[in-house]
Coordinates of C-alpha atoms in Angstrom, one line a residue:
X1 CA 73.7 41.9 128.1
X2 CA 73.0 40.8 124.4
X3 CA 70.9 37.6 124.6
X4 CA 71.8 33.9 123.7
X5 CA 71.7 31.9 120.7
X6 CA 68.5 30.5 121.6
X7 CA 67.2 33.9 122.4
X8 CA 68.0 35.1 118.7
X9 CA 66.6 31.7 117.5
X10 CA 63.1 33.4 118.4
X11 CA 64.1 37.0 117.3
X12 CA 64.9 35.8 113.8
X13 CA 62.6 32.8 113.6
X14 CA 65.6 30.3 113.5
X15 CA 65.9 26.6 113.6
X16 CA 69.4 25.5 115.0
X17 CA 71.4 22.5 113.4
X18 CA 74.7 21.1 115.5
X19 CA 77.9 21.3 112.8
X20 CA 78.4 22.3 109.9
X21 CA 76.4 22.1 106.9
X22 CA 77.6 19.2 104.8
X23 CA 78.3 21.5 101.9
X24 CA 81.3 23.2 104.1
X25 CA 82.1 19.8 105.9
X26 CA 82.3 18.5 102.4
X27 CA 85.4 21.0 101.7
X28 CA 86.7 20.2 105.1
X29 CA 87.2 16.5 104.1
X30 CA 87.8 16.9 100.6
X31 CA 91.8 15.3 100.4
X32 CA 91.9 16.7 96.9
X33 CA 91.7 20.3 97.8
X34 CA 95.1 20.1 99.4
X35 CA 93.5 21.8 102.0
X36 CA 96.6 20.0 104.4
X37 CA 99.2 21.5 102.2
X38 CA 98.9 24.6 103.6
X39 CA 98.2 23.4 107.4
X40 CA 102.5 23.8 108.0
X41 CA 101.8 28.0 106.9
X42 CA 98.9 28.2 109.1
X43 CA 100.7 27.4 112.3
X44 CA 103.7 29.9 111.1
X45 CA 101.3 32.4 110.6
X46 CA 99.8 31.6 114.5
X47 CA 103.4 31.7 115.7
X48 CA 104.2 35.1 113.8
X49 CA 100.7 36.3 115.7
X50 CA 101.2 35.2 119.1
X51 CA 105.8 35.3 119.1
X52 CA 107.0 37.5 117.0
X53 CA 104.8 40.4 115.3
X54 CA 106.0 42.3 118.7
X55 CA 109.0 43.7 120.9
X56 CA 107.0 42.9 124.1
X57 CA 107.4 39.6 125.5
X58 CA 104.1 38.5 125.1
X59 CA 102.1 40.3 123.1
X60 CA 98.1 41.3 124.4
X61 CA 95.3 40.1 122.6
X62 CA 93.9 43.1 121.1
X63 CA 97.6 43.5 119.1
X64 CA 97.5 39.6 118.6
X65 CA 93.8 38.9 117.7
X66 CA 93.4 41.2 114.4
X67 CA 97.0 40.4 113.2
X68 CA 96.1 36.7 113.5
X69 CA 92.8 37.3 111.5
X70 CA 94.7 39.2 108.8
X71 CA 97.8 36.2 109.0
X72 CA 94.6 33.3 107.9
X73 CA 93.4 36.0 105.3
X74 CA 96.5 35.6 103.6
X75 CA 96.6 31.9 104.0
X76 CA 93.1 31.6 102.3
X77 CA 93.9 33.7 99.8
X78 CA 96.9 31.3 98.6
X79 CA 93.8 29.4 97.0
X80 CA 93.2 32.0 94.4
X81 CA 96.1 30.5 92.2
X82 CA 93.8 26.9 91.9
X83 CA 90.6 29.1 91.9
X84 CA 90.7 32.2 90.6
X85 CA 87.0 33.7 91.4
X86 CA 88.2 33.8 94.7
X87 CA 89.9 37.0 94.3
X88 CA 86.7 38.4 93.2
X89 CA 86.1 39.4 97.0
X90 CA 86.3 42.1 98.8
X91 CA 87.0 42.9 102.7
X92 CA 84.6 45.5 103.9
X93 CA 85.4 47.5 107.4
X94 CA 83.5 49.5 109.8
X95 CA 80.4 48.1 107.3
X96 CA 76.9 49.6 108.6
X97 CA 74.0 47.2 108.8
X98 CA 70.1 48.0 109.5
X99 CA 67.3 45.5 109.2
X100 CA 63.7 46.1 110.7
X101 CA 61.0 43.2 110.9
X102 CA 58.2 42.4 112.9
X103 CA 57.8 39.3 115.1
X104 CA 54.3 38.5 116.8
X105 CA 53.9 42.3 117.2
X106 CA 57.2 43.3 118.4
X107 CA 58.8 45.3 116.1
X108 CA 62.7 44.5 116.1
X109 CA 65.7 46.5 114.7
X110 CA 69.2 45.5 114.2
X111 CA 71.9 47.7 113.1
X112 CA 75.6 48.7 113.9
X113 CA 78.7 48.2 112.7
X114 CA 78.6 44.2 111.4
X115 CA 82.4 43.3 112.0
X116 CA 84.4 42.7 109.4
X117 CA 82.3 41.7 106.3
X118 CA 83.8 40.0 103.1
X119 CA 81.6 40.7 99.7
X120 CA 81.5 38.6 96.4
X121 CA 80.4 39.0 93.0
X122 CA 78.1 36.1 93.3
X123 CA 75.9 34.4 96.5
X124 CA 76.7 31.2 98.4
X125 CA 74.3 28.8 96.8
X126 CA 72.2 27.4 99.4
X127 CA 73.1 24.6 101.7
X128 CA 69.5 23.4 102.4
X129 CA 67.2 21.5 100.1
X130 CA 63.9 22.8 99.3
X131 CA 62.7 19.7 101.1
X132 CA 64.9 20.1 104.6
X133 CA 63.6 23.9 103.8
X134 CA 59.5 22.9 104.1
X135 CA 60.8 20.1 107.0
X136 CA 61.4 23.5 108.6
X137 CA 57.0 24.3 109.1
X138 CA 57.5 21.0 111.9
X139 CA 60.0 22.7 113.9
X140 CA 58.8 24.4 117.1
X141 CA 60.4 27.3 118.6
X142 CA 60.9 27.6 122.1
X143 CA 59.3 30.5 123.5
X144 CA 60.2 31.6 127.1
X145 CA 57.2 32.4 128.5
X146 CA 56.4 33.7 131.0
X147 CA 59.6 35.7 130.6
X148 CA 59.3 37.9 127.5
X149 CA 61.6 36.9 124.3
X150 CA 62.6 40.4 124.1
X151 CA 64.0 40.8 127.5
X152 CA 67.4 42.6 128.0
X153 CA 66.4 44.4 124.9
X154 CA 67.5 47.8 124.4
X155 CA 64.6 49.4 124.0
X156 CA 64.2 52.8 121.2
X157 CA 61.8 54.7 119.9
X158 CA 61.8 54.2 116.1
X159 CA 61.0 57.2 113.9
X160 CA 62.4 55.3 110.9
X161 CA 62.4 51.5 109.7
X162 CA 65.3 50.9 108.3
X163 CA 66.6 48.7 105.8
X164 CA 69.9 49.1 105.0
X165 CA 72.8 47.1 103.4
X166 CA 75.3 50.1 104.6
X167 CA 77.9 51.8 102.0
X168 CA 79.0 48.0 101.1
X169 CA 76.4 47.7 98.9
X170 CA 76.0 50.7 96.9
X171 CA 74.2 50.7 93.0
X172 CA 76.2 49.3 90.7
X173 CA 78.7 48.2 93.4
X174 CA 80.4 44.8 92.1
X175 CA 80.9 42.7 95.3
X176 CA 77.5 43.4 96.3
X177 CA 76.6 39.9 97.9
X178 CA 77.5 39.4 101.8
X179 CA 79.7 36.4 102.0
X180 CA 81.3 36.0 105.7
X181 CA 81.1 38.0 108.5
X182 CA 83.9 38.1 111.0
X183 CA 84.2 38.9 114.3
X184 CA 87.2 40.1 116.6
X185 CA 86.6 40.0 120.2
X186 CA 90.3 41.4 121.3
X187 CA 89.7 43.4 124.5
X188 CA 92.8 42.4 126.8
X189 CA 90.1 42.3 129.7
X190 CA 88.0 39.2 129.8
X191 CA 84.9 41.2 131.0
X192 CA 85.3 43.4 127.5
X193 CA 84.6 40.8 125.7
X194 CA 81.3 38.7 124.3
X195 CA 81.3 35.4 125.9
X196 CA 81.0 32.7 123.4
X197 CA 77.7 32.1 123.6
X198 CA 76.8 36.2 123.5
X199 CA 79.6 36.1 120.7
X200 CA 77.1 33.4 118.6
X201 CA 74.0 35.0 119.4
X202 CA 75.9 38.6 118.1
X203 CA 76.5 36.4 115.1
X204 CA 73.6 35.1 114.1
X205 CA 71.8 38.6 114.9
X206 CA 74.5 40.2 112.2
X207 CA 74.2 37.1 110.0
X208 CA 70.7 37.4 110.0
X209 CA 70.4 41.5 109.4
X210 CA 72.9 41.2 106.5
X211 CA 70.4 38.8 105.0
X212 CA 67.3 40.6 105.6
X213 CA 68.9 43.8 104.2
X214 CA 69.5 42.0 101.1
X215 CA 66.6 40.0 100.6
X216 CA 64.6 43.2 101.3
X217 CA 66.8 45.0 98.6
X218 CA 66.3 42.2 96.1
X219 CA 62.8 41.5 96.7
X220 CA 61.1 44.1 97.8
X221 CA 59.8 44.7 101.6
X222 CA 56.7 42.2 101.4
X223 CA 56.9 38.9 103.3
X224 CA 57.6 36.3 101.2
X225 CA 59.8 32.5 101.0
X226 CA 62.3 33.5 99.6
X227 CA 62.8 31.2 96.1
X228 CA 66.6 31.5 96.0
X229 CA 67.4 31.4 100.0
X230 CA 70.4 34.2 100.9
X231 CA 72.9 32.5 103.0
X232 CA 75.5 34.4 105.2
X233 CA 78.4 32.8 107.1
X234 CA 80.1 34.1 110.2
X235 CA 83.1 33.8 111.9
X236 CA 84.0 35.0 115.3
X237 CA 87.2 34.6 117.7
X238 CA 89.3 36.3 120.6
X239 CA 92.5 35.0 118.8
X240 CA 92.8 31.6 120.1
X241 CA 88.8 30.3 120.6
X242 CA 86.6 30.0 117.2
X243 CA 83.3 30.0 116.5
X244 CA 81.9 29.3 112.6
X245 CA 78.1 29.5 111.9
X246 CA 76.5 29.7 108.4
X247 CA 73.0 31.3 107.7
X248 CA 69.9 30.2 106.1
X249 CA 67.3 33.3 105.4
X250 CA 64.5 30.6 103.8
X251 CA 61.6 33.7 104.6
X252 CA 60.8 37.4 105.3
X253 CA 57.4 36.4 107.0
X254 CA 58.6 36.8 110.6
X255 CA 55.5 37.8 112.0
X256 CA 54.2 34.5 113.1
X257 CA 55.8 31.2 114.6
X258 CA 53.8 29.3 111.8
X259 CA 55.2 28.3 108.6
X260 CA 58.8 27.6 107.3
X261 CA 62.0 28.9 109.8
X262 CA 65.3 30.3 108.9
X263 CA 68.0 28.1 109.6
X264 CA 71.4 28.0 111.4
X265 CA 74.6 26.1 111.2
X266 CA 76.8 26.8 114.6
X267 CA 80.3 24.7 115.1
X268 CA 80.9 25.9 118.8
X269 CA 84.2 26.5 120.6
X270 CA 86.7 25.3 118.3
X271 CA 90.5 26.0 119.4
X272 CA 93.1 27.3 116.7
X273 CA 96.1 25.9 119.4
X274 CA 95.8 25.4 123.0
X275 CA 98.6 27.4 124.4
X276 CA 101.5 30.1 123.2
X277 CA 104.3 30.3 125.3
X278 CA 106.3 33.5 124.8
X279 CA 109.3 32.8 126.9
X280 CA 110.2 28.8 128.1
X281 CA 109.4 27.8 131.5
X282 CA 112.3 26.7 133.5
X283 CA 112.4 24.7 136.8
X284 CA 115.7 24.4 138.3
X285 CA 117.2 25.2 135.3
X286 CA 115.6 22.5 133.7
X287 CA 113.3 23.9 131.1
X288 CA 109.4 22.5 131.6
X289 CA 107.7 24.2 128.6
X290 CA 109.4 25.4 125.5
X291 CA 108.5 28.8 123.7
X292 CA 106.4 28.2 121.1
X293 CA 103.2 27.4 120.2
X294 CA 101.6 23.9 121.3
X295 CA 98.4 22.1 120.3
X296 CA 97.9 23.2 117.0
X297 CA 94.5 21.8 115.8
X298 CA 94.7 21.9 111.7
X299 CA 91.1 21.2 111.8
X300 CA 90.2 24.2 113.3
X301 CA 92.2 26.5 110.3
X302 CA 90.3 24.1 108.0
X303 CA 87.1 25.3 108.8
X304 CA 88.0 28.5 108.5
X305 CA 89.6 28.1 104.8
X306 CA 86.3 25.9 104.2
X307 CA 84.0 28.8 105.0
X308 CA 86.0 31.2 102.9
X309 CA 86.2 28.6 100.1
X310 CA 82.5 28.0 100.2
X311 CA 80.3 28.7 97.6
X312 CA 83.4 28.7 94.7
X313 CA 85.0 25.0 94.9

């Protein structure tokens, strides 16, 4: 079972903020973007995921999910005629990631495959203040005592601490900064997939570990606040259910629960649409509900363009 969000709170020293950070909420409401221009395509590119991108009558979600994903790619990408240092990304597949730190004195791994992992030529400035960064020695964490923070942990034997940005981030490698993580949870079978909140807590484990390999790659392996904070954004969804967090890595010293935290940015449980109806319903040849896709929530596709267009408008 891979713990919850507040579980990784303690595994990567993390205070949690509600929302988004006003830097990406900023975007969201910003009129002048003409962010609503391409709502209209959004909800095309939905219906061409969930409709039409098939022969069956109702396609499943693992052949719906990842066509969706790549259908809002294109949409964001549209942006790169107003800005064009947005097409100095790069989508990264089947990216490796391994970070080791120490907390109290567990010593704590993360590594896999990190989703799909988008890479720019320059960092996301960070969305924290150096004030709301030092607010951060106040914060508490929770521990869970007397149950162990590290329980349901899979536990290894370690014969090497790794620290490891994966083949994304190669020497000389132009797109070398991790931007946005995403995360596809398309099993057909509900019990296949991450729950939300094991889907945010996978997040911010990723989020975090993409960080720390950097940092650790920039600065060296010593504990440290970091001066410039490394911020890495996440997105996850089963097709239809989004989550969007953005990551704060403010310090390397993990050992301790003293000092200034990391911090988090989770929008929970945001719907794209709220149904897609392959075929109509009919009732005595009347028909109920008409094929197509219903509920369409513009301000769910905004926060995903927002995250993409963060850190270049």
């Amino acid at each position: 079972v891979f713990p919850g969000v507040r579980q990784a709170q303690w595994l990567t020293k993390t205070k949690l903020v509600e929302g988004l950070p006003p830097a990406v909420q900023g975007i969201v409401d910003n009129a002048a973007l003409g962010l609503q221009e391409l709502e209209e395509r959004a909800k095309h590119m939905v219906s061409h995921a969930r409709l039409w991108d098939t022969a069956q009558v109702a396609p499943k979600r693992e052949q719906y999910c990842p066509v969706l994903f790549e259908n809002l790619i294109h949409v964001c990408r549209l942006m790169s005629g107003k800005y064009p240092s947005l097409s100095k990304r790069m989508l990264a597949r089947n990216c490796r990631i391994a970070a080791t730190w120490e907390r109290e004195s567990i010593l704590l791994q993360v590594r896999g495959l990190s989703g799909i992992l988008m890479n720019s030529m320059t960092p996301i400035p960070p969305v924290a203040s150096k004030e709301e960064i030092l607010a951060t020695k106040e914060h508490v964490l929770e521990t869970f005592y007397p149950i162990a923070p590290t329980i349901d942990l899979q536990e290894v034997n370690v014969y090497k601490e790794l620290n490891d940005t994966g083949q994304c981030f190669r020497d000389g490698y132009p797109y070398s900064h991790p931007h946005t993580l995403f995360f596809l949870e398309s099993a057909n079978a509900r019990t296949d997939r991450f729950r939300p909140e094991q889907l945010r807590a996978k997040m911010l484990m990723f989020a975090f570990g993409n960080a720390l390999a950097k940092a650790r790659a920039l600065h060296g392996n010593d504990p440290k606040i970091l001066e410039q904070p490394i911020v890495v954004q996440s997105i996850g969804t089963d097709g239809q259910l989004f989550q969007f967090m953005v990551f704060q890595l403010n310090t390397t010293d993990l050992v301790s629960n003293d000092g200034v935290k990391n911090l988090v940015w989770i929008d929970s449980d945001q719907n794209l649409y709220e149904r897609a109806q392959c075929v109509p319903e009919v009732k005595k040849r009347v028909v109920t509900k008409p094929a197509g896709i219903s509920g369409f929530q513009p301000d769910t596709f905004k926060k995903f363009l927002a995250l993409y267009l963060h850190g270049t408008v």
